[in-house]
């Protein structure tokens, strides 16, 4: 039998980063992956492929909005969706090479096969011909991710009714697409397909899209969706799908009906736990196939950790990576990174992007904390106008006492990049006065921070906050101790 200090199951973001972290601490690490290629949902079925399609859709909508006279773009009637993911092959291929090289450099040994517990300290790796290899280990990191949920009432034939994996294999760009579920994946695909010229319907049970976002942000997103021609059916469910020769008839819970060429069911995800034989380790999963862990990503069996989508919220590659690293740091008794940062940015790659970090007005009201809002519309930003994407806004939420930055909420071009500046200022305990006094490149989208901060400062001034009236000294560079 083989012996390792750590066995990691799954090579998505949680597994990759967890394995490299454990190897960095000098441990002997094995990583087991059932697929021929590493990277999990992030590189192969979710994040990167959907963003590759989005880049094409974005380029088409940008070309339309940049007033480039004489340039006409349209999607040909014969092109397939995989063909529209122009750079997917290149990016995914580079991700595969990067992940393999990083694991090899770190000294992580890779095994191909389906991993399961033989006992709490033994992982069995089974390959296609049925043969298996047992590996004995001190520590286990479960990072097996999730797959699209398939509610029993829908027949996923992947010809008319698709999930968020198979939708990327569409052999034509449909005339119309009904998306059941207005979560992140549903909203991203809605705006992508709308930009490709598809008539999109969203059918969602909630009163507004992504209700956990800052309310203004979610309402602005809905307005922009409506302007893009997306039909939103809210506070309603699809009760029946009837597949016809050319279209699918969708019956809604109030009895009304709509007809769409294709249907995408974006109804959440379930954990990949079935193959793991968790009982042999003394573990069990929830109904959704997720595992319960503590703040260190430790399960109730002390040497077994779990990270990434398998532990549920927030189900993002960005967080999964950090969870894997924190899990291994704790498991191996190291001090470096004891917890995942509380400042979790959310990036939603709709067109335009939506991104948030920190507190919203709603969360501060719930906490009973006072706040001041500073906001600037991006149609007043020169760079946004130059690129023909002068939509949305940047909104800062700050403490009225001293201007401490508490939250950043943005909808507009490159929102997911823009939010990082605010996130850094928040992490270092900074205030909105940093933005009013900093020199920003011009024209840039980042400069919007200055005008949002001016807006907050004038409100503070009207509230009589000392220091809001005169300029507040801000260090030229952030202090080393911060
Ligand atoms: C359409 C879509 C778009 C997304 N967009 C974004 C985005 O823009 N930004 C973002 O941060 N996140 C995004 N995500 C989420 C992101 O993809 C996931 O959060 C991330 O991939 C989770 O990483 P993970 O390591 O937990 O699991 P995964 O990436 O799912 O990897 C799990 C790995 O485990 C392997 N495995 C499973 N069971 C076994 C077993 N028994 N033995 C061996 N191997 C096994 C699988 O083959 C897989 O390779 C998106 C997801 C989807 C579906």
Coordinates of C-alpha atoms and ligand atoms in Angstrom, one line a residue:
X1 CA 0.0 0.0 0.0
X2 CA 1.1 3.6 -0.8
X3 CA 1.5 6.1 2.0
X4 CA 1.1 9.9 1.9
X5 CA 0.7 12.6 4.4
X6 CA -2.2 14.2 2.5
X7 CA -4.6 12.9 -0.1
X8 CA -6.6 15.5 -2.0
X9 CA -9.7 14.4 -4.0
X10 CA -10.5 16.6 -6.9
X11 CA -8.4 19.0 -9.0
X12 CA -10.7 22.0 -9.2
X13 CA -9.7 25.3 -7.6
X14 CA -10.2 23.9 -4.0
X15 CA -8.2 20.7 -4.7
X16 CA -5.4 22.4 -6.7
X17 CA -4.7 25.1 -4.2
X18 CA -5.1 22.8 -1.2
X19 CA -2.7 20.3 -2.6
X20 CA 0.0 22.9 -3.5
X21 CA -0.4 24.5 0.0
X22 CA 0.1 21.1 1.7
X23 CA 3.2 20.4 -0.5
X24 CA 4.5 23.9 0.3
X25 CA 4.5 22.9 4.0
X26 CA 6.8 20.0 3.0
X27 CA 4.2 17.2 3.1
X28 CA 4.0 14.2 0.7
X29 CA 0.8 14.9 -1.2
X30 CA -1.3 12.8 -3.6
X31 CA -4.1 14.3 -5.7
X32 CA -6.8 12.0 -7.2
X33 CA -8.8 13.2 -10.2
X34 CA -11.3 11.1 -12.1
X35 CA -11.3 13.1 -15.3
X36 CA -8.5 13.1 -17.9
X37 CA -8.0 16.8 -17.5
X38 CA -7.5 18.9 -14.3
X39 CA -9.4 22.0 -13.3
X40 CA -12.9 20.8 -12.4
X41 CA -16.0 22.9 -13.2
X42 CA -13.9 26.0 -13.2
X43 CA -11.7 25.2 -16.2
X44 CA -13.9 22.7 -18.0
X45 CA -17.6 23.1 -17.7
X46 CA -18.4 26.3 -15.8
X47 CA -16.3 29.4 -15.1
X48 CA -13.9 29.5 -18.1
X49 CA -16.2 28.1 -20.8
X50 CA -19.1 30.4 -19.9
X51 CA -16.8 33.4 -19.8
X52 CA -15.4 32.5 -23.2
X53 CA -18.9 32.6 -24.6
X54 CA -19.5 35.9 -22.8
X55 CA -16.4 37.5 -24.3
X56 CA -17.8 36.9 -27.8
X57 CA -21.3 38.2 -26.7
X58 CA -19.6 41.2 -25.1
X59 CA -17.5 42.0 -28.2
X60 CA -20.7 41.9 -30.3
X61 CA -22.6 44.2 -27.9
X62 CA -19.5 46.5 -27.6
X63 CA -19.2 46.8 -31.3
X64 CA -22.9 47.7 -31.5
X65 CA -22.5 50.3 -28.8
X66 CA -19.3 52.0 -29.9
X67 CA -20.8 53.8 -32.8
X68 CA -18.3 52.3 -35.2
X69 CA -20.0 53.4 -38.4
X70 CA -19.8 51.0 -41.3
X71 CA -19.0 48.0 -39.1
X72 CA -21.9 45.5 -38.9
X73 CA -21.8 42.4 -36.7
X74 CA -24.4 39.6 -36.6
X75 CA -24.4 36.0 -35.5
X76 CA -24.6 33.7 -38.5
X77 CA -27.5 31.2 -38.5
X78 CA -25.2 28.2 -38.9
X79 CA -22.7 28.9 -36.1
X80 CA -22.7 26.5 -33.1
X81 CA -22.3 27.7 -29.5
X82 CA -18.9 25.9 -29.1
X83 CA -17.7 27.9 -32.1
X84 CA -18.8 31.1 -30.5
X85 CA -16.6 30.3 -27.5
X86 CA -13.6 31.5 -29.6
X87 CA -10.8 31.5 -27.0
X88 CA -12.2 28.7 -24.8
X89 CA -9.8 26.0 -26.3
X90 CA -6.8 28.3 -25.8
X91 CA -7.7 29.4 -22.2
X92 CA -8.8 26.0 -21.0
X93 CA -5.7 24.4 -22.6
X94 CA -3.4 26.9 -20.8
X95 CA -5.3 26.3 -17.5
X96 CA -4.7 22.5 -17.9
X97 CA -0.9 23.1 -18.5
X98 CA -0.7 25.7 -15.7
X99 CA -2.4 23.4 -13.1
X100 CA -0.3 20.3 -14.1
X101 CA 2.9 22.3 -14.0
X102 CA 2.1 23.9 -10.7
X103 CA 1.3 20.5 -9.1
X104 CA 4.4 18.9 -10.5
X105 CA 6.6 21.9 -9.4
X106 CA 5.2 21.5 -5.9
X107 CA 5.9 17.8 -5.9
X108 CA 2.3 16.7 -5.8
X109 CA 1.8 13.2 -7.2
X110 CA -1.3 12.8 -9.4
X111 CA -3.5 9.8 -9.7
X112 CA -6.2 9.2 -12.2
X113 CA -9.3 7.4 -11.0
X114 CA -12.4 7.6 -8.9
X115 CA -11.6 8.0 -5.2
X116 CA -13.6 6.6 -2.3
X117 CA -13.0 5.8 1.4
X118 CA -12.1 2.2 2.1
X119 CA -11.7 3.2 5.8
X120 CA -11.2 6.6 7.5
X121 CA -7.5 6.7 6.6
X122 CA -7.5 4.7 3.3
X123 CA -8.5 6.2 -0.1
X124 CA -9.2 3.7 -2.8
X125 CA -8.5 4.8 -6.4
X126 CA -10.5 2.8 -8.9
X127 CA -9.8 3.1 -12.6
X128 CA -11.9 2.3 -15.7
X129 CA -11.0 -1.4 -15.9
X130 CA -12.2 -1.9 -12.3
X131 CA -8.8 -2.3 -10.8
X132 CA -7.9 -0.2 -7.8
X133 CA -5.0 1.1 -5.7
X134 CA -5.3 1.8 -1.9
X135 CA -3.5 4.9 -0.5
X136 CA -3.0 5.3 3.3
X137 CA -3.0 8.9 4.5
X138 CA -2.9 11.0 7.6
X139 CA -5.1 13.9 6.2
X140 CA -7.8 13.9 3.5
X141 CA -9.1 17.0 1.7
X142 CA -12.4 16.4 -0.1
X143 CA -12.8 18.8 -3.0
X144 CA -15.1 17.0 -5.4
X145 CA -17.3 19.9 -6.3
X146 CA -20.9 19.9 -7.6
X147 CA -22.9 19.2 -10.8
X148 CA -26.1 20.8 -12.1
X149 CA -29.2 19.7 -10.2
X150 CA -31.8 17.9 -12.3
X151 CA -35.3 18.4 -10.7
X152 CA -37.3 15.2 -11.4
X153 CA -40.2 17.1 -13.1
X154 CA -38.0 18.0 -16.1
X155 CA -36.8 15.7 -18.8
X156 CA -33.2 16.7 -19.6
X157 CA -32.9 15.4 -23.2
X158 CA -30.1 18.0 -24.0
X159 CA -31.8 18.5 -27.3
X160 CA -34.5 20.8 -26.1
X161 CA -34.1 21.0 -22.3
X162 CA -30.6 21.7 -21.1
X163 CA -28.6 22.2 -17.9
X164 CA -25.8 24.7 -17.3
X165 CA -23.2 22.2 -18.6
X166 CA -25.0 21.0 -21.7
X167 CA -26.2 24.5 -22.8
X168 CA -22.6 25.2 -24.0
X169 CA -22.9 22.3 -26.5
X170 CA -25.8 23.8 -28.4
X171 CA -25.4 23.1 -32.1
X172 CA -27.2 26.3 -33.1
X173 CA -27.9 29.7 -31.6
X174 CA -31.6 29.3 -30.9
X175 CA -34.3 31.9 -31.8
X176 CA -35.5 31.8 -28.2
X177 CA -34.4 30.5 -24.8
X178 CA -36.4 30.1 -21.6
X179 CA -34.3 30.1 -18.5
X180 CA -35.8 28.5 -15.5
X181 CA -34.1 30.0 -12.5
X182 CA -32.8 33.6 -12.0
X183 CA -29.7 32.8 -9.9
X184 CA -26.2 33.8 -10.9
X185 CA -25.8 31.2 -13.7
X186 CA -29.4 31.9 -15.0
X187 CA -28.7 35.7 -15.1
X188 CA -25.3 35.3 -16.7
X189 CA -26.6 33.1 -19.5
X190 CA -29.7 35.4 -19.9
X191 CA -27.6 38.4 -20.7
X192 CA -25.0 36.4 -22.8
X193 CA -27.7 34.9 -25.1
X194 CA -29.6 38.2 -25.3
X195 CA -26.4 39.9 -26.5
X196 CA -26.2 37.1 -29.2
X197 CA -29.6 38.1 -30.5
X198 CA -31.6 35.4 -28.8
X199 CA -35.1 36.2 -27.4
X200 CA -34.6 35.3 -23.7
X201 CA -37.2 34.6 -21.0
X202 CA -36.3 34.3 -17.3
X203 CA -38.8 32.5 -15.1
X204 CA -37.9 32.9 -11.4
X205 CA -39.8 32.4 -8.2
X206 CA -38.2 35.3 -6.3
X207 CA -39.7 38.8 -6.3
X208 CA -36.5 40.2 -7.9
X209 CA -33.4 38.8 -9.5
X210 CA -30.5 38.0 -7.1
X211 CA -32.4 39.4 -4.0
X212 CA -29.3 39.0 -1.8
X213 CA -27.5 41.8 -3.7
X214 CA -27.8 45.5 -2.7
X215 CA -31.4 46.3 -3.7
X216 CA -30.4 49.2 -6.0
X217 CA -27.9 46.9 -7.8
X218 CA -30.4 44.2 -8.3
X219 CA -33.1 46.6 -9.5
X220 CA -30.6 48.3 -11.9
X221 CA -29.7 44.9 -13.3
X222 CA -33.4 44.1 -13.9
X223 CA -33.8 47.5 -15.7
X224 CA -30.8 46.8 -17.9
X225 CA -32.1 43.3 -18.7
X226 CA -35.5 44.7 -19.7
X227 CA -33.8 47.2 -21.9
X228 CA -31.9 44.3 -23.5
X229 CA -35.2 42.8 -24.4
X230 CA -35.2 40.0 -21.8
X231 CA -38.7 39.0 -20.7
X232 CA -38.8 38.4 -16.9
X233 CA -41.5 36.3 -15.3
X234 CA -41.1 36.8 -11.5
X235 CA -42.7 35.2 -8.4
X236 CA -43.7 32.3 -10.6
X237 CA -42.4 28.8 -11.4
X238 CA -42.5 26.6 -14.5
X239 CA -44.8 23.7 -13.7
X240 CA -44.6 21.7 -17.0
X241 CA -42.5 21.5 -20.1
X242 CA -43.9 19.9 -23.3
X243 CA -41.5 19.2 -26.1
X244 CA -42.9 19.7 -29.6
X245 CA -41.3 19.4 -33.0
X246 CA -39.8 22.9 -33.1
X247 CA -40.4 24.4 -29.7
X248 CA -41.0 23.7 -26.0
X249 CA -44.3 24.7 -24.5
X250 CA -43.6 26.0 -21.0
X251 CA -46.6 26.1 -18.6
X252 CA -46.2 28.4 -15.6
X253 CA -47.7 27.9 -12.1
X254 CA -50.5 30.5 -12.8
X255 CA -51.6 28.5 -15.9
X256 CA -50.1 30.9 -18.4
X257 CA -47.9 29.6 -21.2
X258 CA -45.0 30.6 -23.3
X259 CA -43.2 29.0 -26.2
X260 CA -39.5 28.8 -26.5
X261 CA -37.2 27.0 -28.9
X262 CA -34.9 25.8 -26.1
X263 CA -35.1 25.6 -22.3
X264 CA -32.2 26.0 -19.8
X265 CA -32.9 24.7 -16.3
X266 CA -30.6 26.6 -14.0
X267 CA -31.9 25.1 -10.7
X268 CA -28.9 25.1 -8.5
X269 CA -26.3 22.4 -8.0
X270 CA -25.8 19.2 -6.0
X271 CA -22.5 17.9 -4.4
X272 CA -20.5 15.0 -6.0
X273 CA -20.5 12.7 -3.0
X274 CA -22.0 9.4 -4.2
X275 CA -18.8 7.8 -5.3
X276 CA -16.9 8.8 -2.1
X277 CA -18.4 6.1 0.2
X278 CA -18.5 8.7 3.0
X279 CA -20.0 6.2 5.5
X280 CA -16.6 4.3 5.6
X281 CA -15.1 7.5 7.0
X282 CA -18.0 8.1 9.4
X283 CA -19.4 11.0 7.4
X284 CA -22.7 11.8 5.7
X285 CA -23.8 14.5 3.3
X286 CA -26.9 16.8 3.4
X287 CA -29.8 16.3 0.9
X288 CA -28.0 18.7 -1.5
X289 CA -24.9 16.6 -1.3
X290 CA -22.9 19.2 0.7
X291 CA -20.7 18.5 3.8
X292 CA -20.8 20.3 7.1
X293 CA -17.5 21.9 8.1
X294 CA -16.3 24.4 10.7
X295 CA -14.5 27.7 10.1
X296 CA -11.3 25.7 9.3
X297 CA -13.1 23.5 6.8
X298 CA -12.7 20.5 9.1
X299 CA -15.5 17.9 9.1
X300 CA -16.7 16.1 12.2
X301 CA -13.9 13.6 11.5
X302 CA -10.9 15.6 12.6
X303 CA -8.4 14.4 9.9
X304 CA -11.0 14.9 7.0
X305 CA -11.4 18.4 5.6
X306 CA -13.7 19.6 2.8
X307 CA -13.5 22.8 0.7
X308 CA -15.0 24.4 -2.4
X309 CA -18.5 23.9 -3.8
X310 CA -18.8 20.7 -1.7
X311 CA -19.3 22.8 1.4
X312 CA -22.0 25.0 -0.1
X313 CA -22.1 28.8 0.0
X314 CA -20.8 30.8 -1.9
X315 CA -20.0 28.3 -4.6
X316 CA -17.3 30.3 -6.3
X317 CA -13.9 29.4 -7.7
X318 CA -12.5 32.5 -6.1
X319 CA -13.5 31.4 -2.6
X320 CA -12.9 27.7 -3.2
X321 CA -9.1 28.3 -3.8
X322 CA -8.8 30.1 -0.4
X323 CA -10.8 27.5 1.4
X324 CA -8.5 24.7 0.2
X325 CA -5.5 26.7 1.4
X326 CA -7.0 27.5 4.8
X327 CA -8.1 23.9 5.3
X328 CA -4.5 22.5 4.7
X329 CA -2.9 25.2 6.8
X330 CA -5.2 24.2 9.7
X331 CA -4.8 20.5 9.1
X332 CA -1.0 20.7 9.2
X333 CA -0.9 22.9 12.3
X334 CA 0.5 26.0 10.5
X335 CA -0.2 29.6 11.3
X336 CA 0.0 31.3 7.9
X337 CA -3.6 31.7 6.8
X338 CA -6.0 30.8 9.6
X339 CA -9.3 31.8 7.9
X340 CA -10.8 32.9 4.6
X341 CA -11.1 36.7 4.5
X342 CA -14.4 38.1 5.6
X343 CA -14.3 40.4 2.5
X344 CA -15.7 38.0 -0.1
X345 CA -16.2 39.8 -3.4
X346 CA -19.0 38.6 -5.6
X347 CA -18.5 39.0 -9.4
X348 CA -21.5 38.3 -11.6
X349 CA -20.5 38.2 -15.3
X350 CA -23.7 39.5 -16.8
X351 CA -23.6 42.2 -19.5
X352 CA -22.8 44.6 -17.9
X353 CA -21.0 43.1 -14.9
X354 CA -22.2 43.3 -11.3
X355 CA -19.8 43.2 -8.4
X356 CA -20.0 43.8 -4.6
X357 CA -17.9 43.6 -1.6
X358 CA -18.6 44.3 2.1
X359 CA -21.8 45.6 3.7
X360 CA -24.9 46.8 1.7
X361 CA -27.4 49.3 2.9
X362 CA -29.7 46.4 3.9
X363 CA -27.1 44.6 5.9
X364 CA -26.1 47.8 7.8
X365 CA -29.8 48.5 8.5
X366 CA -30.1 44.9 9.9
X367 CA -27.1 45.5 12.1
X368 CA -28.6 48.8 13.2
X369 CA -25.5 50.7 12.1
X370 CA -25.6 54.2 10.6
X371 CA -24.2 54.7 7.1
X372 CA -23.8 57.3 4.3
X373 CA -24.0 56.4 0.6
X374 CA -21.8 58.0 -2.1
X375 CA -22.8 57.2 -5.7
X376 CA -21.7 58.2 -9.1
X377 CA -23.4 57.2 -12.4
X378 CA -21.0 55.7 -15.0
X379 CA -22.5 57.8 -17.8
X380 CA -20.5 60.7 -16.2
X381 CA -17.3 58.7 -16.5
X382 CA -15.2 59.6 -19.6
X383 CA -13.7 56.1 -20.0
X384 CA -17.1 54.4 -19.8
X385 CA -18.3 56.8 -22.5
X386 CA -15.3 56.2 -24.6
X387 CA -15.8 52.4 -24.6
X388 CA -19.5 52.9 -25.3
X389 CA -20.5 51.3 -22.0
X390 CA -21.7 54.3 -20.0
X391 CA -24.3 52.3 -18.0
X392 CA -24.7 51.6 -14.3
X393 CA -23.1 53.1 -11.2
X394 CA -20.5 52.8 -8.5
X395 CA -21.9 53.1 -5.0
X396 CA -19.9 53.3 -1.8
X397 CA -21.3 52.7 1.7
X398 CA -19.4 54.4 4.5
X399 CA -19.5 55.2 8.2
X400 CA -20.9 58.7 8.6
X401 CA -18.6 59.1 11.7
X402 CA -15.3 59.1 9.9
X403 CA -15.9 57.9 6.4
X404 CA -14.6 54.4 6.9
X405 CA -15.4 52.4 3.8
X406 CA -17.9 49.6 4.6
X407 CA -19.1 48.4 1.2
X408 CA -18.7 48.8 -2.6
X409 CA -21.4 48.0 -5.1
X410 CA -21.0 48.4 -8.8
X411 CA -22.9 47.6 -12.0
X412 CA -21.2 48.6 -15.2
X413 CA -18.2 47.7 -17.4
X414 CA -15.4 45.8 -15.6
X415 CA -17.3 46.0 -12.3
X416 CA -15.6 42.8 -11.1
X417 CA -12.2 44.4 -11.5
X418 CA -13.3 47.8 -10.2
X419 CA -14.5 46.4 -6.9
X420 CA -11.0 45.2 -5.9
X421 CA -9.7 48.8 -5.3
X422 CA -12.5 49.3 -2.7
X423 CA -11.9 45.9 -1.3
X424 CA -8.2 46.7 -0.7
X425 CA -9.0 50.0 1.0
X426 CA -11.6 48.3 3.2
X427 CA -9.1 45.5 4.2
X428 CA -6.6 48.2 5.2
X429 CA -9.2 50.1 7.3
X430 CA -9.3 53.0 4.9
X431 CA -11.8 55.8 4.4
X432 CA -13.5 57.5 1.5
X433 CA -11.1 60.4 2.0
X434 CA -8.4 58.2 0.4
X435 CA -10.4 58.4 -2.9
X436 CA -11.0 62.2 -2.8
X437 CA -7.3 62.8 -2.3
X438 CA -5.7 60.1 -4.4
X439 CA -4.6 60.9 -8.0
X440 CA -6.2 58.6 -10.4
X441 CA -5.2 58.0 -14.0
X442 CA -7.6 59.8 -16.4
X443 CA -9.6 58.7 -18.2
X444 CA -10.2 55.5 -16.2
X445 CA -13.2 53.6 -14.8
X446 CA -11.4 53.7 -11.4
X447 CA -11.7 57.4 -11.2
X448 CA -15.4 56.9 -10.5
X449 CA -14.3 56.2 -6.9
X450 CA -13.4 59.8 -6.5
X451 CA -16.8 61.1 -7.6
X452 CA -18.7 58.5 -5.5
X453 CA -16.5 59.6 -2.5
X454 CA -17.2 63.3 -3.2
X455 CA -20.9 62.5 -3.1
X456 CA -20.5 60.7 0.3
X457 CA -18.4 63.5 1.6
X458 CA -20.9 66.2 0.7
X459 CA -23.6 64.2 2.5
X460 CA -21.3 63.9 5.6
X461 CA -20.7 67.7 5.4
X462 CA -24.5 68.3 5.3
X463 CA -24.7 66.0 8.4
X464 CA -22.1 68.2 10.1
X465 CA -19.5 65.5 10.4
X466 CA -16.2 67.1 11.5
X467 CA -13.4 66.6 9.0
X468 CA -15.8 66.1 6.1
X469 CA -15.7 69.8 5.3
X470 CA -11.9 70.3 5.1
X471 CA -9.6 68.0 3.5
X472 CA -8.5 65.2 5.8
X473 CA -4.8 64.3 5.8
X474 CA -4.3 60.9 4.1
X475 CA -0.9 59.2 4.1
X476 CA 0.9 59.3 0.7
X477 CA 1.3 55.6 1.0
X478 CA -0.6 53.2 3.3
X479 CA 1.3 52.7 6.6
X480 CA 3.5 49.6 6.8
X481 CA 1.7 48.5 9.9
X482 CA -1.7 48.5 8.2
Ligands
LIG1 C1 -21.8 28.2 -15.5 C2 -20.9 28.5 -14.3 C3 -20.2 29.7 -14.3 C4 -19.4 30.0 -13.2 N1 -18.7 31.2 -13.1 C5 -17.9 31.5 -12.1 C6 -17.2 32.7 -12.0 O1 -17.4 33.5 -12.9 N2 -16.4 33.0 -11.0 C7 -16.3 32.1 -9.9 O2 -15.5 32.3 -9.0 N3 -16.9 30.9 -10.0 C8 -17.7 30.6 -11.0 N4 -18.4 29.4 -11.0 C9 -18.2 28.4 -9.9 C10 -16.9 27.6 -10.0 O3 -16.9 26.9 -11.2 C11 -16.9 26.7 -8.8 O4 -17.1 27.4 -7.6 C12 -15.6 26.0 -8.7 O5 -15.2 25.2 -9.8 C13 -15.6 25.0 -7.5 O6 -14.3 24.4 -7.3 P1 -14.2 23.0 -6.6 O7 -12.7 22.8 -6.5 O8 -14.9 23.1 -5.3 O9 -14.9 21.9 -7.5 P2 -14.8 21.6 -9.0 O10 -14.2 22.7 -9.8 O11 -16.2 21.1 -9.4 O12 -13.8 20.4 -9.1 C14 -14.1 19.1 -8.5 C15 -13.2 18.1 -9.2 O13 -13.4 16.8 -8.4 C16 -13.4 15.7 -9.4 N5 -14.1 14.6 -8.7 C17 -15.4 14.6 -8.3 N6 -15.6 13.4 -7.6 C18 -14.4 12.7 -7.6 C19 -14.0 11.4 -7.1 N7 -14.8 10.6 -6.4 N8 -12.7 11.0 -7.4 C20 -11.9 11.8 -8.1 N9 -12.2 13.0 -8.6 C21 -13.5 13.5 -8.3 C22 -14.2 16.3 -10.5 O14 -13.9 15.5 -11.7 C23 -13.6 17.7 -10.6 O15 -12.5 17.8 -11.4 C24 -19.2 29.0 -12.1 C25 -19.9 27.8 -12.2 C26 -20.7 27.5 -13.3 C27 -21.4 26.2 -13.3

